[in-house]
Amino acid sequence: MNKPLPIALGHSACPHDCPSTCALDVEIIDRNTIGRVRGAEGNSYTAGVICAKVARYAERVHHKDRLLKPLQRVGGKGEGGWREIGWDDALDLVAEKFLAAEVAYGPESVWPYFYAGTMGLVQRDGIHRLRHAKHYSNQFSTICTNPAWTGWFAGTGRIAGVDPREMEEADVIVIWGTNAVATQVNVMTHATRARKRRGTRIVVIDIYDNATMQQADLKLKLRPGTDAALACALMHVAFRDGTADRDYLARYTDVPAELEEHLKSRTPEWAAEITGLTVEEIEAFAALVGHTPKSYFRLGYGFTRQRNGAVAMHAALSVPAVFGHWRHKGGGAFHNNDQIFSFDKGEITGKTLADPSVRHLDQSRIGAVLMGDADALSNGPPVTAMLIQNTNPMNVAPDQRKVRAGFSREDLFVCVHEQFMTDTARIADIVLPATTFLEHDDIYRGGGQSHIVLGPKLIDAPDTVRTNHFVIEELARRLGVGDRPGFGLSERELIDRMLTKSGYGSLADLEAGRWIDCQPSFEEAHYLDGFAWADGKFRFRPDWTGSPASTRPPASLGIQGPAERLPALPDHVDLIEVADPGHPFKLATSPARHFLNSSFSETPGSRGAEGGPVLMIHPEDAACLGLAEGERVEIGNERGEVVLPLKVTEKVKPGVLVHEGLWPNSAFERGEGINTLTGADPVAPYGGAAFHDTRVWLRRAS
Ligand SMILES: Nc1nc2c(c(=O)[nH]1)N[C@H]1C(S)=C(S)[C@@H](COP(=O)(O)OP(=O)(O)OC[C@H]3O[C@@H](n4cnc5c(=O)[nH]c(N)nc54)[C@H](O)[C@@H]3O)O[C@H]1N2
Ligand SMILES: Nc1nc2c(c(=O)[nH]1)N[C@H]1C(S)=C(S)[C@@H](COP(=O)(O)OP(=O)(O)OC[C@H]3O[C@@H](n4cnc5c(=O)[nH]c(N)nc54)[C@H](O)[C@@H]3O)O[C@H]1N2
Ligand code: SF4
Ligand SMILES: [Mo]
């Protein structure tokens, strides 16, 4: 049979939580159906390339398991019994439960919980409008960016860096702690173009030989949580060999002499002992970046998902400041562009409606919050009602046993608005069906690049499916706040007003242009007019507790984790879960190439490509324990146990285990997923979860 021809080509943006924020061209087959999705050729960052999972988005949007009708639980929580319920009845019930919670314990007992399942500014952030209008509990959003952004901000004073497209002019590209082939493919587009054109050398620093390391010219496979030691040794060599840029250091940095003195004992031999790299590897890397002015450091999230992650980010970021790489086109560092955008989102988020005295609850500590931990609740009332949009905490949040126990509480009412029957939807009281990005209007902005991209509605959603915006507006009306500022506007009106207020033109302008490139000038991106601190100097000596970073915890929560153990200058610090005789292995739970967090674990293309959940182990470890490929093992710690089949591979180091992907809990033998093992104790100093920093024991499963 011939494939139907597309009737039109729609323009959109990828809504998923990925730094690339690709500009998309979408084949529209008819009013309800899409065909192939491609990367926009004309966008200079996307450059026509997107990942496989979004290219085959038709299988997600037209999936037979899409949620289509509102559902009400029948039977026990999580048992899987549902009956269909009309939209009006469902929303009436949610409003009734929220009002009841408010009467019993005050508005802070309602906790709207969200994350970045869609990165659209209207559909993602509109939940705050309802929150603020009702003075419901705030969410301190720690689960992803906090350790990384805190470490970066500590140095530069601003979450922004060198244009990632400048990688094409670099002679060395250091891909540090990000599995870019899997998690942001466009980094590889620009890096491999550079290699083709100018013979650029690609260095990858990771804890296992992942898809990105397989493309590297220099592979540095170190022990988890030891990146700061490597960074210190590189800087030691710079001072030792005279490759440090002393003129740059004097002009642009705070305490270069102090740093030099401090690093005298941080030799390659010292770092080799800690990182497990050889002295030769460290010396070769130091010589390479020491003699290559155009060295570009692309710093990722992965290496900051350790309990010393903020320190590691700051240490790695200090390296190009010592060598003066920032001076040169194609040199310097990049992590995220958050602060180059200046959106006035106030109307979407209902900023003026907020009461500053309302408490914040830590997103990553949802288990403790729901279990009534007084500290996690800031000594306030229990959480007894929730609305959840764009996130799947029953799968992705750490310390899962606590999370599950919390969601199982009979006195907790949960409404989940979702596209699929996720682990979280499964344990809800009311499930509402949500549109996908192709079925609603929204606007997106890059984190790993510099574009604002429009994502208009391209096809009609199934009749009974509603947008996040609709749910927020309808609940607001029922809760008596629908007439407050910011309510009663359409998505398009909100986008238009935000763009105009922010000085980015109108919606009509953006529709005509598709995207806006907000890349700052070369001088600004390279901090050539000074870093973003009052004295203009990069800080080798950060103020870990005083920085006014956007990631800083609200006063009601205070500084997080063992902040007093953070070093004054870049250094290795054993804040991590160090392996011990009772827990001889270090486990990392790294993202899978064909999933996006727990999304796409429902699509046949992605599931097929990933195979199934496995645990990677080094052949020596397997042999030592008398274990073979495919054998089932149990791994565990004080938080729980999980059973997985082994994959014996030299990709991982001895003593290190890697599990890729956030598989649904049902994919595991006992119905408990990988986050059963990860901890929710906050990364110092501004919080976050150390997903790749877990010590475990391992034994043959019975
Ligand atoms: N395909 C796919 N893409 C994704 C996602 C996904 O799940 N799948 N998730 C999205 C999201 S929300 C985010 S935040 C980004 C994250 O994307 P990345 O920045 O790539 O971060 P991670 O994938 O968490 O980890 C990257 C690598 O760091 C390694 N790592 C772990 N510990 C250490 C360490 O101590 N040192 C070093 N050097 N490396 C370490 C991990 O094993 C992994 O290989 O990706 C986004 N894109
Ligand atoms: N073990 C381990 N755990 C991790 C990580 C790890 O590396 N290892 N990574 C962590 C990181 S970096 C992150 S960011 C978190 C992410 O965790 P989540 O934010 O929970 O991300 P997803 O799992 O993709 O879930 C997003 C959900 O939003 C839904 N959704 C998408 N668009 C819409 C919409 O328009 N409306 C509504 N109502 N729903 C929508 C999707 O169907 C999906 O179920 O996970 C964290 N958890
Ligand atoms: S998931 Fe990332 S790489 Fe894939 S299309 Fe979306 S933004 Fe691009
Ligand atoms: Mo993330």
CSV table of N, CA, C and O and ligand atoms in Angstrom, one decimal, residues 14-16 18-22 24 49-51 53-54 183-186 596, ligand 3:
chain,number,residue,atom,x,y,z
A,14,CYS,N,10.7,20.9,19.4
A,14,CYS,CA,10.6,19.7,20.3
A,14,CYS,C,10.3,20.2,21.7
A,14,CYS,O,11.0,21.0,22.3
A,15,PRO,N,9.3,19.7,22.4
A,15,PRO,CA,8.9,20.1,23.7
A,15,PRO,C,9.6,19.4,24.8
A,15,PRO,O,9.4,19.7,26.0
A,16,HIS,N,10.4,18.4,24.5
A,16,HIS,CA,10.9,17.5,25.6
A,16,HIS,C,12.0,18.1,26.3
A,16,HIS,O,12.6,19.1,25.9
A,18,CYS,N,15.1,18.4,26.9
A,18,CYS,CA,16.4,18.1,26.3
A,18,CYS,C,17.1,19.4,25.9
A,18,CYS,O,16.4,20.3,25.4
A,19,PRO,N,18.4,19.6,26.2
A,19,PRO,CA,19.0,20.9,26.0
A,19,PRO,C,18.9,21.4,24.5
A,19,PRO,O,19.1,22.5,24.2
A,20,SER,N,18.7,20.5,23.6
A,20,SER,CA,18.7,20.8,22.2
A,20,SER,C,17.6,21.7,21.7
A,20,SER,O,17.7,22.5,20.8
A,21,THR,N,16.4,21.5,22.2
A,21,THR,CA,15.2,22.2,21.8
A,21,THR,C,15.2,22.4,20.3
A,21,THR,O,15.2,23.5,19.7
A,22,CYS,N,15.1,21.3,19.6
A,22,CYS,CA,15.2,21.3,18.1
A,22,CYS,C,14.0,22.0,17.4
A,22,CYS,O,12.9,21.9,17.9
A,24,LEU,N,11.6,21.9,14.5
A,24,LEU,CA,11.1,20.7,13.7
A,24,LEU,C,10.3,21.1,12.5
A,24,LEU,O,9.5,22.1,12.5
A,49,VAL,N,19.2,18.1,12.0
A,49,VAL,CA,19.4,16.8,12.7
A,49,VAL,C,18.6,16.7,14.0
A,49,VAL,O,18.6,17.6,14.8
A,50,ILE,N,17.8,15.6,14.1
A,50,ILE,CA,17.1,15.4,15.4
A,50,ILE,C,17.4,13.9,15.8
A,50,ILE,O,17.9,13.1,15.0
A,51,CYS,N,17.0,13.6,17.0
A,51,CYS,CA,17.2,12.2,17.4
A,51,CYS,C,16.1,11.3,16.8
A,51,CYS,O,15.1,11.7,16.4
A,53,LYS,N,14.1,9.1,18.3
A,53,LYS,CA,12.9,9.0,19.0
A,53,LYS,C,11.8,10.0,18.6
A,53,LYS,O,10.6,9.7,18.5
A,54,VAL,N,12.3,11.2,18.3
A,54,VAL,CA,11.3,12.3,17.9
A,54,VAL,C,11.1,12.2,16.4
A,54,VAL,O,9.9,12.5,16.0
A,183,THR,N,21.9,12.2,24.7
A,183,THR,CA,21.1,13.2,25.4
A,183,THR,C,20.9,14.5,24.7
A,183,THR,O,20.1,15.3,25.1
A,184,GLN,N,21.7,14.8,23.7
A,184,GLN,CA,21.6,16.1,23.0
A,184,GLN,C,22.5,16.0,21.8
A,184,GLN,O,23.6,16.6,21.7
A,185,VAL,N,21.9,15.3,20.8
A,185,VAL,CA,22.6,14.8,19.6
A,185,VAL,C,23.3,16.0,18.9
A,185,VAL,O,24.3,15.8,18.2
A,186,ASN,N,22.7,17.2,19.0
A,186,ASN,CA,23.2,18.3,18.2
A,186,ASN,C,24.6,18.7,18.6
A,186,ASN,O,25.4,19.3,17.8
A,596,LEU,N,13.4,9.4,26.9
A,596,LEU,CA,13.7,10.8,27.4
A,596,LEU,C,13.2,10.8,28.8
A,596,LEU,O,11.9,10.9,29.0
B,3,SF4,S1,14.7,15.1,22.2
B,3,SF4,FE1,16.3,16.6,22.0
B,3,SF4,S2,17.5,15.9,20.2
B,3,SF4,FE2,15.5,14.9,20.2
B,3,SF4,S3,14.3,16.2,18.9
B,3,SF4,FE3,13.9,16.8,21.0
B,3,SF4,S4,15.3,18.5,21.4
B,3,SF4,FE4,16.0,17.4,19.5
